[in-house]
Tab-separated table of C-alpha atoms in Angstrom:
chain	number	residue	atom	x	y	z
A	475	MET	CA	-46.047	35.254	-25.028
A	476	VAL	CA	-47.735	37.814	-27.432
A	477	LYS	CA	-51.268	39.026	-27.665
A	478	VAL	CA	-52.144	39.207	-31.474
A	479	PRO	CA	-55.285	39.416	-33.622
A	480	ILE	CA	-56.568	36.006	-34.675
A	481	SER	CA	-56.138	36.921	-38.307
A	482	SER	CA	-52.367	37.440	-37.639
A	483	VAL	CA	-51.877	34.052	-35.948
A	484	VAL	CA	-49.682	31.767	-38.184
A	485	PRO	CA	-49.933	27.837	-38.271
A	486	GLY	CA	-47.609	26.383	-35.539
A	487	ALA	CA	-48.295	29.032	-32.940
A	488	VAL	CA	-48.810	27.579	-29.411
A	489	VAL	CA	-51.692	28.825	-27.399
A	490	ALA	CA	-50.125	30.536	-24.251
A	491	LYS	CA	-53.374	31.322	-22.501
A	492	PRO	CA	-56.712	29.476	-22.779
A	493	ILE	CA	-58.993	30.885	-25.499
A	494	HIS	CA	-62.668	31.295	-24.520
A	495	ASN	CA	-65.690	32.437	-26.592
A	496	GLU	CA	-67.674	35.554	-25.624
A	497	ASN	CA	-69.775	33.339	-23.320
A	498	GLY	CA	-66.799	32.146	-21.285
A	499	ILE	CA	-66.759	28.658	-22.766
A	500	LEU	CA	-63.384	27.254	-23.170
A	501	LEU	CA	-62.480	26.673	-26.946
A	502	VAL	CA	-58.794	25.871	-26.679
A	503	PRO	CA	-56.619	25.296	-23.547
A	504	THR	CA	-53.107	26.379	-23.073
A	505	GLY	CA	-50.361	24.431	-24.848
A	506	ILE	CA	-52.261	23.410	-28.054
A	507	ILE	CA	-50.452	23.925	-31.400
A	508	LEU	CA	-52.727	25.782	-33.830
A	509	ASP	CA	-52.863	24.713	-37.444
A	510	GLU	CA	-54.480	26.390	-40.355
A	511	LYS	CA	-57.819	24.796	-39.906
A	512	GLY	CA	-57.974	25.417	-36.232
A	513	ILE	CA	-57.244	29.169	-36.777
A	514	ARG	CA	-60.036	29.483	-39.342
A	515	ARG	CA	-62.431	27.706	-37.048
A	516	LEU	CA	-61.516	30.142	-34.066
A	517	ALA	CA	-62.105	32.995	-36.356
A	518	GLY	CA	-65.468	31.690	-37.388
A	519	LEU	CA	-66.458	31.343	-33.874
A	520	GLY	CA	-65.816	34.974	-33.317
A	521	VAL	CA	-62.558	34.915	-31.476
A	522	GLN	CA	-60.874	38.319	-31.961
A	523	GLU	CA	-57.475	37.727	-30.518
A	524	ALA	CA	-55.205	35.183	-28.741
A	525	PHE	CA	-52.244	34.900	-26.640
A	526	VAL	CA	-49.675	32.781	-28.460
A	527	LEU	CA	-46.033	31.898	-28.486
A	528	TYR	CA	-44.012	30.728	-31.489
A	529	PRO	CA	-41.929	27.593	-32.087
A	530	GLU	CA	-38.250	27.330	-30.836
A	531	GLN	CA	-35.150	27.818	-32.830
A	532	GLU	CA	-32.870	24.960	-33.089
A	533	THR	CA	-31.278	23.894	-29.806
A	534	ALA	CA	-27.680	25.199	-30.549
A	535	LYS	CA	-29.002	28.754	-31.144
A	536	ILE	CA	-31.197	28.728	-27.995
A	537	LEU	CA	-28.217	27.894	-25.858
A	538	GLN	CA	-25.827	30.244	-27.709
A	539	GLN	CA	-28.330	33.219	-27.288
A	540	TYR	CA	-28.667	32.355	-23.442
A	541	TYR	CA	-25.017	31.943	-22.760
A	542	GLU	CA	-24.224	35.203	-24.239
A	543	SER	CA	-26.178	36.803	-21.440
A	544	PRO	CA	-24.445	37.446	-18.030
A	545	HIS	CA	-24.055	34.301	-15.569
A	546	ILE	CA	-24.118	33.824	-12.139
A	547	ASP	CA	-20.628	33.941	-10.583
A	548	ASP	CA	-18.969	31.122	-8.576
A	549	ILE	CA	-20.168	31.146	-4.921
A	550	ILE	CA	-16.487	31.235	-3.917
A	551	TYR	CA	-13.805	33.375	-5.711
A	552	ARG	CA	-12.056	31.767	-8.623
A	553	ARG	CA	-8.665	32.425	-7.131
A	554	THR	CA	-9.851	30.620	-3.921
A	555	ARG	CA	-11.055	27.565	-5.786
A	556	ILE	CA	-7.834	27.308	-7.837
A	557	LYS	CA	-5.625	27.729	-4.642
A	558	ALA	CA	-7.706	24.918	-2.963
A	559	GLN	CA	-7.330	22.721	-5.869
A	560	GLN	CA	-3.653	23.288	-6.044
A	561	LEU	CA	-3.160	22.695	-2.298
A	562	THR	CA	-5.295	19.441	-2.442
A	563	LYS	CA	-2.930	18.350	-5.345
A	564	LYS	CA	0.178	19.031	-3.321
A	565	VAL	CA	-1.031	17.080	-0.165
A	566	MET	CA	-1.891	14.011	-2.315
A	567	HIS	CA	1.474	14.151	-4.171
A	568	ALA	CA	3.263	14.599	-0.873
A	569	MET	CA	1.583	11.598	0.699
A	570	LEU	CA	2.320	9.591	-2.636
A	571	SER	CA	5.991	10.330	-1.936
A	572	ASN	CA	5.534	9.074	1.593
A	573	GLN	CA	6.079	12.416	3.170
A	574	LYS	CA	4.257	12.204	6.553
A	575	SER	CA	4.256	15.980	7.081
A	576	ILE	CA	1.829	18.292	5.308
A	577	ASN	CA	1.079	21.925	5.664
A	578	ILE	CA	-1.838	21.929	8.046
A	579	GLU	CA	-1.711	25.578	8.547
A	580	LYS	CA	-2.216	26.198	4.729
A	581	ILE	CA	-5.018	23.643	4.783
A	582	SER	CA	-6.612	25.457	7.750
A	583	ASN	CA	-6.207	28.903	6.021
A	584	ILE	CA	-7.832	27.888	2.926
A	585	ILE	CA	-10.887	26.278	4.803
A	586	ASP	CA	-11.284	29.502	6.757
A	587	GLU	CA	-11.270	31.454	3.372
A	588	ILE	CA	-13.985	29.261	1.907
A	589	ILE	CA	-16.213	29.515	4.953
A	590	SER	CA	-15.685	33.283	5.210
A	591	GLN	CA	-16.881	33.657	1.597
A	592	LEU	CA	-19.913	31.183	2.011
A	593	LEU	CA	-20.960	33.168	5.028
A	594	ASP	CA	-20.985	36.261	3.000
A	595	VAL	CA	-23.808	34.951	0.815
A	596	ASP	CA	-27.222	35.380	1.963
A	597	ASP	CA	-29.068	32.747	0.282
A	598	ILE	CA	-26.950	30.001	-1.416
A	599	ILE	CA	-28.362	28.030	-4.161
A	600	LEU	CA	-26.070	25.472	-5.549
A	601	THR	CA	-26.244	24.791	-9.338
A	602	LEU	CA	-24.014	23.287	-11.845
A	603	SER	CA	-23.272	26.621	-13.451
A	604	ARG	CA	-21.754	27.641	-10.014
A	605	ILE	CA	-19.649	24.533	-9.431
A	606	ARG	CA	-17.419	24.529	-12.378
A	607	THR	CA	-15.581	21.673	-13.825
A	608	ILE	CA	-11.717	21.695	-14.346
A	609	ASP	CA	-10.104	18.905	-16.311
A	610	ASP	CA	-8.212	17.225	-13.235
A	611	TYR	CA	-11.273	15.576	-11.879
A	612	THR	CA	-9.911	14.254	-8.516
A	613	TYR	CA	-8.735	17.690	-7.310
A	614	GLU	CA	-11.750	19.691	-8.600
A	615	HIS	CA	-13.981	17.031	-7.088
A	616	SER	CA	-12.351	17.547	-3.710
A	617	VAL	CA	-12.932	21.261	-3.814
A	618	ASN	CA	-16.521	20.848	-4.907
A	619	VAL	CA	-17.329	18.321	-2.204
A	620	CYS	CA	-15.758	20.581	0.413
A	621	VAL	CA	-17.995	23.670	-0.853
A	622	VAL	CA	-21.124	21.566	-0.797
A	623	SER	CA	-20.289	20.135	2.536
A	624	LEU	CA	-19.753	23.615	4.106
A	625	VAL	CA	-22.959	24.820	2.536
A	626	ILE	CA	-24.930	21.976	4.313
A	627	GLY	CA	-22.938	22.538	7.501
A	628	ILE	CA	-23.759	26.229	7.541
A	629	ASP	CA	-27.455	25.340	7.006
A	630	LEU	CA	-27.322	23.116	9.927
A	631	ASN	CA	-25.679	25.823	12.076
A	632	LEU	CA	-22.630	23.886	12.976
A	633	GLU	CA	-20.293	25.622	15.259
A	634	PRO	CA	-16.920	27.162	13.936
A	635	TYR	CA	-14.986	24.354	15.064
A	636	LYS	CA	-17.207	21.727	13.497
A	637	LEU	CA	-17.370	23.774	10.214
A	638	LYS	CA	-13.431	23.781	10.117
A	639	GLN	CA	-13.287	19.863	10.728
A	640	LEU	CA	-16.019	19.461	8.080
A	641	GLY	CA	-14.082	21.525	5.599
A	642	THR	CA	-10.810	19.943	6.218
A	643	GLY	CA	-12.177	16.320	6.041
A	644	ALA	CA	-14.182	17.106	2.905
A	645	LEU	CA	-11.271	18.497	1.042
A	646	LEU	CA	-9.119	15.547	1.900
A	647	HIS	CA	-11.740	12.951	1.720
A	648	ASP	CA	-10.235	11.100	-1.271
A	649	VAL	CA	-6.631	11.108	-0.346
A	650	GLY	CA	-6.576	7.333	-0.143
A	651	LYS	CA	-7.228	7.143	-3.897
A	652	ILE	CA	-3.524	7.648	-4.547
A	653	SER	CA	-3.270	4.003	-3.488
A	654	ILE	CA	-5.486	2.904	-6.477
A	655	SER	CA	-3.698	2.008	-9.663
A	656	GLU	CA	-4.516	4.228	-12.674
A	657	ASP	CA	-5.833	1.391	-14.726
A	658	VAL	CA	-8.342	0.664	-12.030
A	659	LEU	CA	-9.265	4.316	-11.199
A	660	ASN	CA	-9.848	5.178	-14.905
A	661	LYS	CA	-11.411	1.839	-15.966
A	662	PRO	CA	-14.373	2.616	-18.196
A	663	SER	CA	-15.982	-0.739	-17.769
A	664	THR	CA	-17.431	-2.647	-14.585
A	665	LEU	CA	-14.796	-3.461	-12.027
A	666	ASN	CA	-14.115	-7.068	-11.089
A	667	ALA	CA	-14.171	-8.308	-7.445
A	668	GLU	CA	-10.475	-7.700	-6.900
A	669	GLU	CA	-10.481	-4.240	-8.526
A	670	TYR	CA	-13.574	-3.384	-6.399
A	671	ASN	CA	-11.807	-4.448	-3.217
A	672	GLU	CA	-8.732	-2.264	-4.190
A	673	VAL	CA	-11.163	0.809	-4.629
A	674	LYS	CA	-12.889	-0.006	-1.290
A	675	ALA	CA	-9.712	0.147	0.405
A	676	HIS	CA	-9.061	3.857	-0.082
A	677	THR	CA	-11.115	4.775	2.703
A	678	GLU	CA	-9.073	2.895	5.203
A	679	ILE	CA	-5.784	3.978	3.633
A	680	GLY	CA	-6.872	7.693	3.457
A	681	TYR	CA	-7.803	7.677	7.094
A	682	GLN	CA	-4.473	6.266	8.344
A	683	MET	CA	-2.641	8.643	5.979
A	684	LEU	CA	-4.604	11.625	7.400
A	685	LEU	CA	-4.042	10.560	11.117
A	686	ASN	CA	-0.292	10.024	10.289
A	687	SER	CA	-0.037	13.489	8.870
A	688	GLY	CA	-1.334	15.272	12.039
A	689	ILE	CA	-5.153	15.830	10.848
A	690	SER	CA	-7.533	15.405	13.670
A	691	GLU	CA	-9.545	12.306	14.276
A	692	GLU	CA	-12.659	14.095	13.540
A	693	ALA	CA	-11.573	15.137	10.122
A	694	ALA	CA	-9.861	11.957	9.318
A	695	GLN	CA	-13.011	9.998	10.048
A	696	ILE	CA	-14.504	11.709	7.065
A	697	ALA	CA	-12.074	9.778	4.704
A	698	LEU	CA	-12.830	6.625	6.609
A	699	TYR	CA	-16.793	6.675	6.645
A	700	HIS	CA	-17.592	8.735	3.409
A	701	HIS	CA	-18.774	5.629	1.597
A	702	GLU	CA	-21.000	4.248	4.425
A	703	ARG	CA	-24.667	4.485	3.726
A	704	TYR	CA	-27.571	5.376	6.034
A	705	ASP	CA	-29.149	2.002	5.669
A	706	GLY	CA	-25.859	0.119	6.320
A	707	SER	CA	-25.249	-0.807	2.769
A	708	GLY	CA	-22.044	0.966	2.284
A	709	TYR	CA	-18.452	0.149	3.049
A	710	ASN	CA	-16.019	-0.754	4.804
A	711	ARG	CA	-17.507	-0.647	8.349
A	712	ASN	CA	-21.273	-1.298	7.310
A	713	LEU	CA	-22.346	1.407	9.750
A	714	CYS	CA	-25.865	2.521	9.740
A	715	GLY	CA	-27.915	5.628	10.918
A	716	GLU	CA	-26.271	7.768	13.579
A	717	GLU	CA	-23.490	5.148	13.952
A	718	ILE	CA	-21.988	7.266	11.165
A	719	PRO	CA	-20.638	10.481	12.403
A	720	LEU	CA	-22.657	13.605	11.440
A	721	LEU	CA	-19.790	15.174	9.466
A	722	SER	CA	-19.174	11.923	7.450
A	723	ARG	CA	-23.079	11.874	6.651
A	724	ILE	CA	-22.831	15.381	5.198
A	725	VAL	CA	-19.736	14.523	2.917
A	726	THR	CA	-21.345	11.234	1.869
A	727	LEU	CA	-24.273	13.300	0.353
A	728	ALA	CA	-22.017	16.049	-1.166
A	729	ASP	CA	-19.655	13.382	-2.653
A	730	SER	CA	-22.564	11.589	-4.412
A	731	TYR	CA	-23.984	14.828	-5.672
A	732	ASP	CA	-20.854	15.937	-7.318
A	733	ALA	CA	-20.062	12.416	-8.660
A	734	MET	CA	-23.465	12.231	-10.295
A	735	SER	CA	-23.293	15.667	-11.665
A	736	ASN	CA	-19.828	15.413	-13.425
A	737	ASN	CA	-18.590	13.199	-16.310
A	738	ARG	CA	-16.687	10.140	-15.279
A	739	VAL	CA	-14.681	7.658	-17.420
A	740	TYR	CA	-17.475	5.218	-17.321
A	741	ARG	CA	-20.475	7.481	-17.826
A	742	ARG	CA	-21.640	10.978	-18.541
A	743	GLY	CA	-22.773	13.336	-15.794
A	744	LEU	CA	-26.619	13.249	-15.220
A	745	PRO	CA	-28.866	16.307	-15.732
A	746	PRO	CA	-29.588	18.517	-12.718
A	747	ASP	CA	-33.314	17.274	-12.511
A	748	VAL	CA	-32.195	13.645	-12.690
A	749	VAL	CA	-29.478	14.131	-9.935
A	750	TYR	CA	-32.105	16.000	-7.807
A	751	LYS	CA	-34.713	13.206	-8.157
A	752	GLU	CA	-32.002	10.405	-7.545
A	753	ILE	CA	-30.909	12.053	-4.300
A	754	ALA	CA	-34.522	12.591	-3.070
A	755	SER	CA	-35.078	9.033	-3.700
A	756	LEU	CA	-32.150	7.817	-1.798
A	757	SER	CA	-33.191	9.871	1.335
A	758	GLY	CA	-33.436	7.652	4.459
A	759	ARG	CA	-31.498	4.914	2.390
A	760	HIS	CA	-28.166	5.964	1.362
A	761	PHE	CA	-28.347	9.447	2.917
A	762	ASP	CA	-29.483	11.000	6.343
A	763	PHE	CA	-33.157	12.251	5.831
A	764	ASP	CA	-32.707	15.542	7.561
A	765	ILE	CA	-29.354	16.351	5.781
A	766	THR	CA	-31.084	15.415	2.344
A	767	GLU	CA	-34.073	17.564	3.083
A	768	ARG	CA	-31.774	20.567	3.947
A	769	PHE	CA	-29.545	19.905	0.898
A	770	LEU	CA	-32.390	19.706	-1.644
A	771	ARG	CA	-33.690	23.158	-0.477
A	772	ARG	CA	-30.132	24.458	-1.604
A	773	ILE	CA	-30.140	23.191	-5.058
A	774	ASP	CA	-32.567	23.918	-8.007
A	775	LEU	CA	-34.464	21.167	-9.620
A	776	PHE	CA	-34.037	23.085	-13.032
A	777	PRO	CA	-31.093	25.544	-12.521
A	778	VAL	CA	-30.858	28.607	-14.653
A	779	GLY	CA	-29.472	27.858	-17.999
A	780	THR	CA	-30.900	24.288	-18.250
A	781	GLY	CA	-32.358	23.343	-21.579
A	782	VAL	CA	-35.744	21.985	-21.378
A	783	VAL	CA	-38.394	20.340	-23.786
A	784	LEU	CA	-42.028	21.147	-22.895
A	785	ASN	CA	-44.907	18.640	-23.450
A	786	THR	CA	-45.790	20.623	-26.677
A	787	ASN	CA	-42.265	19.643	-27.878
A	788	HIS	CA	-41.045	23.255	-27.867
A	789	LYS	CA	-37.476	23.884	-26.472
A	790	GLY	CA	-36.480	26.700	-24.224
A	791	VAL	CA	-34.062	27.583	-21.396
A	792	VAL	CA	-34.738	28.122	-17.755
A	793	VAL	CA	-34.439	31.830	-16.818
A	794	SER	CA	-35.773	31.796	-13.386
A	795	PRO	CA	-36.265	29.113	-10.833
A	796	ASN	CA	-39.501	28.699	-8.550
A	797	LYS	CA	-38.583	28.004	-4.955
A	798	LEU	CA	-42.165	27.170	-4.193
A	799	LEU	CA	-42.960	25.033	-7.090
A	800	PRO	CA	-39.450	23.817	-8.254
A	801	GLN	CA	-40.993	21.889	-11.020
A	802	SER	CA	-42.335	25.010	-12.458
A	803	PRO	CA	-39.745	27.466	-13.526
A	804	VAL	CA	-39.881	30.483	-15.863
A	805	ILE	CA	-39.005	29.216	-19.474
A	806	ARG	CA	-37.608	31.390	-22.261
A	807	ILE	CA	-38.851	30.148	-25.648
A	808	PHE	CA	-37.015	31.656	-28.605
A	809	ARG	CA	-38.952	32.598	-31.837
A	810	ASP	CA	-37.472	32.259	-35.206
A	811	ASN	CA	-36.129	35.428	-36.508
A	812	THR	CA	-37.822	34.775	-39.805
A	813	ASP	CA	-41.176	34.955	-38.179
A	814	PRO	CA	-43.303	37.560	-39.711
A	815	LYS	CA	-44.759	38.406	-36.338
A	816	ASN	CA	-41.330	39.472	-35.318
A	817	ALA	CA	-40.969	42.149	-38.032
A	818	ASN	CA	-41.876	44.969	-35.612
A	819	ASN	CA	-38.734	44.633	-33.623
A	820	SER	CA	-40.474	42.944	-30.622
A	821	PRO	CA	-38.283	40.740	-28.716
A	822	ASN	CA	-37.522	37.344	-30.353
A	823	TYR	CA	-38.422	35.420	-27.323
A	824	VAL	CA	-41.268	34.796	-24.950
A	825	ASP	CA	-41.056	33.801	-21.225
A	826	ILE	CA	-43.531	31.481	-19.775
A	827	ASP	CA	-44.112	31.061	-16.137
A	828	LEU	CA	-44.961	27.338	-15.761
A	829	SER	CA	-46.523	27.860	-12.345
A	830	LYS	CA	-49.325	29.860	-13.944
A	831	THR	CA	-50.513	27.372	-16.452
A	832	LYS	CA	-51.834	23.913	-15.763
A	833	TYR	CA	-51.269	22.656	-19.439
A	834	LEU	CA	-47.641	23.251	-19.957
A	835	PHE	CA	-44.893	21.268	-18.213
A	836	ILE	CA	-41.358	20.036	-18.609
A	837	LYS	CA	-41.095	16.764	-20.256
A	838	GLU	CA	-37.321	16.420	-20.425
A	839	THR	CA	-34.159	18.301	-20.302
A	840	PHE	CA	-31.211	18.654	-22.664
């Protein structure tokens, strides 16, 4: 946003602050795009200056400029994430080969490592830029679910033993998927009844696999119950409410969050704001209300780096979230380098705090 003489405003500029006449009467509200006729009329009414912002560059350039800036690092170390992913892969391959014995000590150590790193972060906010995607979906998904579950568990002040069980069960919640054929697992279209039953069986199979491998009952139950729903509409036991163990209720939400957020063979991942709203709408139905409330405090409706389209059709990038008003972050709008107003080496962008204007709001994301 820049303050310029009305004579220097060019058509297409967006009003960034309301324009009043000398008597305080509102002439133009925030968010109006000025054309040549409007600029002349304002000048004729004696308006001397205005706060305006200029139209966006094309989407690709906006994102390119933003992504050249520093990013927030992963909330756990990259080496820890890779180690956990590789360990999950080894465990699942061992079970596929009917090896009953798995290295529980290594699993325990990696969970301790993740918990330790999460506890070192003062105020964890989960965003898609922090939970990174690796090509091998199943194993990366397992690590993501483990991290998200532990963040929720820490917020709930679970005792160390419970956190350990939560992390172990979350990391291994999908081991039963090794029983599902590749054709079914990667089918891009709707599953038929037989295929769906095959998928549903992975919770029971995973539970037995973990018990047979020496994993505790409490952790193994996470594999068994992570597709149960708070309203009883899940599978396979059709449990509801607090019949579902607390740790399983946590992993149910974390599993859904990561599944919604990432690309699958049958659909693309949903934008962060859509995921946020979907999870909020399922609170008390699919998910425990209290767990959902705590979780939503740990994710941003519009994470830093999200491309947004304002109601004025200007495109920008979120540069700072707003914890009190999550729907109104600070947006960076980039000006065209050919704009004559940018000839004095001023920054080629303007930042708009949406919480400070009643007229600008986010229409959609990209």
